[in-house]
PDB file of C-alpha atoms in Angstrom:
ATOM      1  CA  MET L   1     -15.278  13.709 -23.490  1.00 53.00           C
ATOM      2  CA  LYS L   2     -12.830  14.661 -26.231  1.00 53.00           C
ATOM      3  CA  LYS L   3     -13.016  11.142 -27.647  1.00 57.00           C
ATOM      4  CA  ILE L   4     -16.807  11.283 -27.803  1.00 58.00           C
ATOM      5  CA  LEU L   5     -16.698  14.689 -29.481  1.00 49.00           C
ATOM      6  CA  PHE L   6     -14.086  13.423 -31.938  1.00 57.00           C
ATOM      7  CA  VAL L   7     -16.151  10.334 -32.780  1.00 58.00           C
ATOM      8  CA  CYS L   8     -19.271  12.484 -33.207  1.00 51.00           C
ATOM      9  CA  MET L   9     -17.420  14.821 -35.566  1.00 59.00           C
ATOM     10  CA  ILE L  10     -16.145  11.868 -37.577  1.00 63.00           C
ATOM     11  CA  MET L  11     -19.626  10.389 -37.771  1.00 63.00           C
ATOM     12  CA  ALA L  12     -21.059  13.730 -38.861  1.00 57.00           C
ATOM     13  CA  CYS L  13     -18.459  13.953 -41.607  1.00 58.00           C
ATOM     14  CA  VAL L  14     -19.273  10.407 -42.676  1.00 55.00           C
ATOM     15  CA  GLN L  15     -23.002  11.233 -42.718  1.00 54.00           C
ATOM     16  CA  LEU L  16     -22.336  14.286 -44.909  1.00 51.00           C
ATOM     17  CA  SER L  17     -20.166  12.339 -47.286  1.00 52.00           C
ATOM     18  CA  LEU L  18     -21.889   8.994 -47.688  1.00 57.00           C
ATOM     19  CA  GLY L  19     -20.176   8.419 -51.027  1.00 65.00           C
ATOM     20  CA  GLN L  20     -16.709   8.561 -49.522  1.00 73.00           C
ATOM     21  CA  LYS L  21     -14.740   5.417 -48.817  1.00 80.00           C
ATOM     22  CA  TYR L  22     -13.226   4.468 -45.493  1.00 84.00           C
ATOM     23  CA  ALA L  23     -11.132   1.670 -44.102  1.00 85.00           C
ATOM     24  CA  TYR L  24      -9.485   0.669 -40.869  1.00 87.00           C
ATOM     25  CA  ILE L  25      -6.176  -0.680 -39.716  1.00 89.00           C
ATOM     26  CA  ASP L  26      -4.848  -2.187 -36.509  1.00 89.00           C
ATOM     27  CA  SER L  27      -1.489  -0.494 -35.966  1.00 90.00           C
ATOM     28  CA  ASP L  28      -0.538  -3.075 -33.318  1.00 91.00           C
ATOM     29  CA  TYR L  29      -1.074  -5.876 -35.836  1.00 91.00           C
ATOM     30  CA  ILE L  30       0.938  -4.089 -38.518  1.00 92.00           C
ATOM     31  CA  LEU L  31       3.823  -3.182 -36.212  1.00 93.00           C
ATOM     32  CA  ASN L  32       3.974  -6.647 -34.631  1.00 93.00           C
ATOM     33  CA  ASN L  33       4.353  -8.119 -38.123  1.00 94.00           C
ATOM     34  CA  MET L  34       7.368  -5.925 -38.852  1.00 94.00           C
ATOM     35  CA  PRO L  35      10.630  -7.648 -37.857  1.00 94.00           C
ATOM     36  CA  SER L  36      12.363  -4.286 -37.418  1.00 96.00           C
ATOM     37  CA  TYR L  37       9.708  -3.178 -34.923  1.00 96.00           C
ATOM     38  CA  VAL L  38       9.836  -6.465 -33.011  1.00 96.00           C
ATOM     39  CA  GLU L  39      13.642  -6.158 -32.805  1.00 97.00           C
ATOM     40  CA  ALA L  40      13.380  -2.521 -31.665  1.00 97.00           C
ATOM     41  CA  GLN L  41      10.906  -3.483 -28.944  1.00 97.00           C
ATOM     42  CA  ALA L  42      13.173  -6.313 -27.803  1.00 97.00           C
ATOM     43  CA  GLU L  43      16.104  -3.873 -27.610  1.00 97.00           C
ATOM     44  CA  LEU L  44      14.002  -1.376 -25.619  1.00 97.00           C
ATOM     45  CA  ASN L  45      12.885  -4.123 -23.238  1.00 97.00           C
ATOM     46  CA  ARG L  46      16.478  -5.270 -22.737  1.00 98.00           C
ATOM     47  CA  LEU L  47      17.673  -1.728 -22.026  1.00 97.00           C
ATOM     48  CA  SER L  48      14.755  -1.064 -19.709  1.00 97.00           C
ATOM     49  CA  LEU L  49      15.432  -4.218 -17.690  1.00 97.00           C
ATOM     50  CA  ASN L  50      19.151  -3.416 -17.401  1.00 97.00           C
ATOM     51  CA  TRP L  51      18.464   0.151 -16.319  1.00 97.00           C
ATOM     52  CA  GLN L  52      15.807  -0.995 -13.851  1.00 97.00           C
ATOM     53  CA  LYS L  53      18.287  -3.454 -12.301  1.00 98.00           C
ATOM     54  CA  GLU L  54      20.873  -0.668 -12.084  1.00 97.00           C
ATOM     55  CA  ILE L  55      18.422   1.584 -10.243  1.00 97.00           C
ATOM     56  CA  GLU L  56      17.215  -1.196  -7.933  1.00 97.00           C
ATOM     57  CA  SER L  57      20.847  -1.909  -7.084  1.00 97.00           C
ATOM     58  CA  LYS L  58      21.384   1.755  -6.146  1.00 96.00           C
ATOM     59  CA  PHE L  59      18.319   1.750  -3.894  1.00 96.00           C
ATOM     60  CA  ALA L  60      19.439  -1.532  -2.294  1.00 97.00           C
ATOM     61  CA  GLU L  61      22.803   0.095  -1.508  1.00 97.00           C
ATOM     62  CA  ILE L  62      20.994   3.062   0.038  1.00 96.00           C
ATOM     63  CA  ASP L  63      18.846   0.732   2.112  1.00 97.00           C
ATOM     64  CA  ALA L  64      21.989  -1.050   3.344  1.00 97.00           C
ATOM     65  CA  MET L  65      23.586   2.323   4.179  1.00 95.00           C
ATOM     66  CA  TYR L  66      20.509   3.325   6.165  1.00 95.00           C
ATOM     67  CA  ARG L  67      20.320   0.029   8.074  1.00 96.00           C
ATOM     68  CA  LYS L  68      24.029   0.295   8.917  1.00 95.00           C
ATOM     69  CA  TYR L  69      23.484   3.883  10.063  1.00 92.00           C
ATOM     70  CA  GLN L  70      20.603   2.793  12.330  1.00 93.00           C
ATOM     71  CA  GLN L  71      22.820   0.119  13.909  1.00 93.00           C
ATOM     72  CA  ASP L  72      25.726   2.517  14.429  1.00 91.00           C
ATOM     73  CA  ALA L  73      23.739   5.651  15.362  1.00 88.00           C
ATOM     74  CA  ILE L  74      23.813   5.040  19.108  1.00 90.00           C
ATOM     75  CA  LEU L  75      27.609   4.924  19.185  1.00 90.00           C
ATOM     76  CA  LEU L  76      28.314   7.728  16.686  1.00 90.00           C
ATOM     77  CA  PRO L  77      29.147  11.277  17.700  1.00 93.00           C
ATOM     78  CA  GLU L  78      26.708  13.918  16.450  1.00 93.00           C
ATOM     79  CA  ASP L  79      28.968  15.192  13.639  1.00 93.00           C
ATOM     80  CA  ALA L  80      29.452  11.618  12.332  1.00 92.00           C
ATOM     81  CA  LYS L  81      25.666  11.081  12.410  1.00 91.00           C
ATOM     82  CA  VAL L  82      25.096  14.225  10.378  1.00 94.00           C
ATOM     83  CA  LYS L  83      27.793  13.200   7.896  1.00 96.00           C
ATOM     84  CA  ARG L  84      26.254   9.742   7.437  1.00 94.00           C
ATOM     85  CA  GLN L  85      22.754  11.220   7.039  1.00 95.00           C
ATOM     86  CA  GLU L  86      24.058  13.583   4.375  1.00 96.00           C
ATOM     87  CA  GLU L  87      25.744  10.673   2.576  1.00 96.00           C
ATOM     88  CA  ILE L  88      22.494   8.691   2.595  1.00 95.00           C
ATOM     89  CA  ILE L  89      20.495  11.677   1.357  1.00 96.00           C
ATOM     90  CA  ALA L  90      23.065  12.376  -1.374  1.00 97.00           C
ATOM     91  CA  ALA L  91      23.015   8.723  -2.475  1.00 97.00           C
ATOM     92  CA  GLU L  92      19.211   8.726  -2.532  1.00 97.00           C
ATOM     93  CA  ASN L  93      19.119  11.937  -4.578  1.00 97.00           C
ATOM     94  CA  ALA L  94      21.661  10.497  -7.008  1.00 97.00           C
ATOM     95  CA  ALA L  95      19.556   7.329  -7.401  1.00 97.00           C
ATOM     96  CA  LYS L  96      16.400   9.362  -8.011  1.00 96.00           C
ATOM     97  CA  GLU L  97      18.263  11.487 -10.543  1.00 97.00           C
ATOM     98  CA  LEU L  98      19.475   8.354 -12.314  1.00 96.00           C
ATOM     99  CA  GLN L  99      15.919   7.025 -12.361  1.00 96.00           C
ATOM    100  CA  LYS L 100      14.710  10.295 -13.884  1.00 96.00           C
ATOM    101  CA  LYS L 101      17.590  10.259 -16.396  1.00 96.00           C
ATOM    102  CA  ARG L 102      16.725   6.747 -17.524  1.00 96.00           C
ATOM    103  CA  PHE L 103      12.912   6.738 -17.363  1.00 95.00           C
ATOM    104  CA  GLY L 104      11.842  10.403 -17.224  1.00 93.00           C
ATOM    105  CA  THR L 105       9.780  12.136 -19.887  1.00 92.00           C
ATOM    106  CA  ASP L 106      12.925  13.098 -21.799  1.00 92.00           C
ATOM    107  CA  GLY L 107      14.998  10.247 -20.418  1.00 95.00           C
ATOM    108  CA  ASP L 108      17.236   7.715 -22.079  1.00 96.00           C
ATOM    109  CA  LEU L 109      14.399   5.228 -22.694  1.00 96.00           C
ATOM    110  CA  TYR L 110      12.267   7.892 -24.374  1.00 95.00           C
ATOM    111  CA  LYS L 111      15.187   8.980 -26.552  1.00 96.00           C
ATOM    112  CA  LYS L 112      16.019   5.396 -27.478  1.00 96.00           C
ATOM    113  CA  ARG L 113      12.360   4.731 -28.339  1.00 95.00           C
ATOM    114  CA  GLU L 114      12.384   7.831 -30.574  1.00 95.00           C
ATOM    115  CA  GLU L 115      15.576   6.596 -32.224  1.00 96.00           C
ATOM    116  CA  LEU L 116      14.423   3.009 -32.802  1.00 96.00           C
ATOM    117  CA  VAL L 117      10.632   3.081 -33.144  1.00 95.00           C
ATOM    118  CA  LYS L 118       9.705   6.478 -34.599  1.00 94.00           C
ATOM    119  CA  PRO L 119      11.305   5.825 -38.037  1.00 96.00           C
ATOM    120  CA  ILE L 120       9.368   2.554 -38.248  1.00 95.00           C
ATOM    121  CA  GLN L 121       6.100   4.247 -37.286  1.00 92.00           C
ATOM    122  CA  ASP L 122       6.744   7.034 -39.784  1.00 93.00           C
ATOM    123  CA  ARG L 123       7.296   4.442 -42.492  1.00 93.00           C
ATOM    124  CA  VAL L 124       3.997   2.743 -41.622  1.00 91.00           C
ATOM    125  CA  PHE L 125       2.033   6.000 -41.572  1.00 88.00           C
ATOM    126  CA  THR L 126       3.544   7.025 -44.914  1.00 90.00           C
ATOM    127  CA  ALA L 127       2.498   3.684 -46.404  1.00 91.00           C
ATOM    128  CA  ILE L 128      -1.023   4.115 -44.990  1.00 88.00           C
ATOM    129  CA  GLU L 129      -1.263   7.620 -46.400  1.00 87.00           C
ATOM    130  CA  GLU L 130      -0.032   6.513 -49.833  1.00 88.00           C
ATOM    131  CA  TYR L 131      -2.374   3.525 -49.869  1.00 88.00           C
ATOM    132  CA  ALA L 132      -5.349   5.657 -48.810  1.00 86.00           C
ATOM    133  CA  LYS L 133      -4.614   8.197 -51.562  1.00 87.00           C
ATOM    134  CA  GLU L 134      -4.178   5.449 -54.189  1.00 87.00           C
ATOM    135  CA  ARG L 135      -7.537   3.901 -53.233  1.00 85.00           C
ATOM    136  CA  ALA L 136      -9.293   7.252 -52.601  1.00 85.00           C
ATOM    137  CA  TYR L 137     -10.149   6.529 -48.969  1.00 82.00           C
ATOM    138  CA  ALA L 138     -11.521   9.555 -47.158  1.00 80.00           C
ATOM    139  CA  PHE L 139     -10.848   8.047 -43.715  1.00 81.00           C
ATOM    140  CA  VAL L 140      -8.592   5.347 -42.328  1.00 85.00           C
ATOM    141  CA  PHE L 141      -9.303   4.500 -38.702  1.00 85.00           C
ATOM    142  CA  ASP L 142      -6.931   2.751 -36.311  1.00 87.00           C
ATOM    143  CA  LYS L 143      -8.815   0.275 -34.147  1.00 85.00           C
ATOM    144  CA  ALA L 144      -5.750  -0.236 -31.910  1.00 85.00           C
ATOM    145  CA  GLY L 145      -5.847   3.310 -30.539  1.00 73.00           C
ATOM    146  CA  ASP L 146      -7.967   4.905 -27.857  1.00 71.00           C
ATOM    147  CA  MET L 147     -10.853   5.421 -30.236  1.00 66.00           C
ATOM    148  CA  THR L 148     -13.323   2.620 -29.744  1.00 57.00           C
ATOM    149  CA  ILE L 149     -14.755   0.980 -32.823  1.00 63.00           C
ATOM    150  CA  VAL L 150     -17.693  -1.118 -31.728  1.00 48.00           C
ATOM    151  CA  TYR L 151     -18.040  -2.888 -35.064  1.00 56.00           C
ATOM    152  CA  ALA L 152     -15.778  -3.079 -38.076  1.00 63.00           C
ATOM    153  CA  ASP L 153     -16.664  -5.000 -41.205  1.00 71.00           C
ATOM    154  CA  ALA L 154     -13.648  -7.047 -42.312  1.00 77.00           C
ATOM    155  CA  LYS L 155     -14.063  -5.859 -45.916  1.00 78.00           C
ATOM    156  CA  PHE L 156     -12.699  -2.472 -44.811  1.00 80.00           C
ATOM    157  CA  ASP L 157      -9.625  -4.009 -43.112  1.00 84.00           C
ATOM    158  CA  ILE L 158      -6.516  -2.937 -45.047  1.00 87.00           C
ATOM    159  CA  ASN L 159      -3.865  -4.229 -42.611  1.00 88.00           C
ATOM    160  CA  ASP L 160      -2.455  -6.865 -44.950  1.00 89.00           C
ATOM    161  CA  GLU L 161      -2.412  -4.428 -47.877  1.00 89.00           C
ATOM    162  CA  ILE L 162      -0.377  -1.965 -45.804  1.00 88.00           C
ATOM    163  CA  LEU L 163       2.036  -4.732 -44.808  1.00 89.00           C
ATOM    164  CA  ALA L 164       2.344  -5.726 -48.477  1.00 89.00           C
ATOM    165  CA  LYS L 165       3.071  -2.092 -49.362  1.00 87.00           C
ATOM    166  CA  LEU L 166       5.836  -2.221 -46.754  1.00 89.00           C
ATOM    167  CA  GLY L 167       7.157  -5.442 -48.344  1.00 89.00           C
ATOM    168  CA  ILE L 168       6.158  -7.607 -45.375  1.00 88.00           C
ATOM    169  CA  VAL L 169       4.191 -10.841 -45.406  1.00 83.00           C
ATOM    170  CA  ALA L 170       1.817 -11.054 -42.445  1.00 75.00           C
ATOM    171  CA  ASN L 171       2.370 -13.913 -40.048  1.00 73.00           C
ATOM    172  CA  ALA L 172       0.174 -12.948 -37.083  1.00 59.00           C
ATOM    173  CA  GLN L 173      -3.546 -13.528 -36.854  1.00 62.00           C
ATOM    174  CA  HIS L 174      -5.825 -10.614 -36.098  1.00 60.00           C
TER     175      HIS L 174
END
């Protein structure tokens, strides 16, 4: 609903200002043509895979502890059962905490993404803003986002100009 309202407001503004210029970009295309972004994404993927393996290993250990407990439970005295159950629960809580630490909303992956990708995105958005001001564009839309653009005339595509402003020669097709 918010998207529809946003699109309607944009269209109303465009209707009121027919003399204004507009253009569009594809932020995915721009970012994927930036070697620094591609390297940052590769680093994030590598870290994510390593951390995921670490967490899966912890849960596999917990599973082994539980299976061993089930095998031994018949022969264990009650206090030993309780101790083992507490150990399993503690290990499971520690694994869940590690998972949250690595992949939570303020986790290590989020922080690393902020560290590696945000400066690149800021650089792109600054270049877009500068380019739009230089060319007197009233609006620059991003067709890669959630906003759906049903049709976009290629003459308003400024992706390659933004890449050139960033000092990058495009190599991907869009």
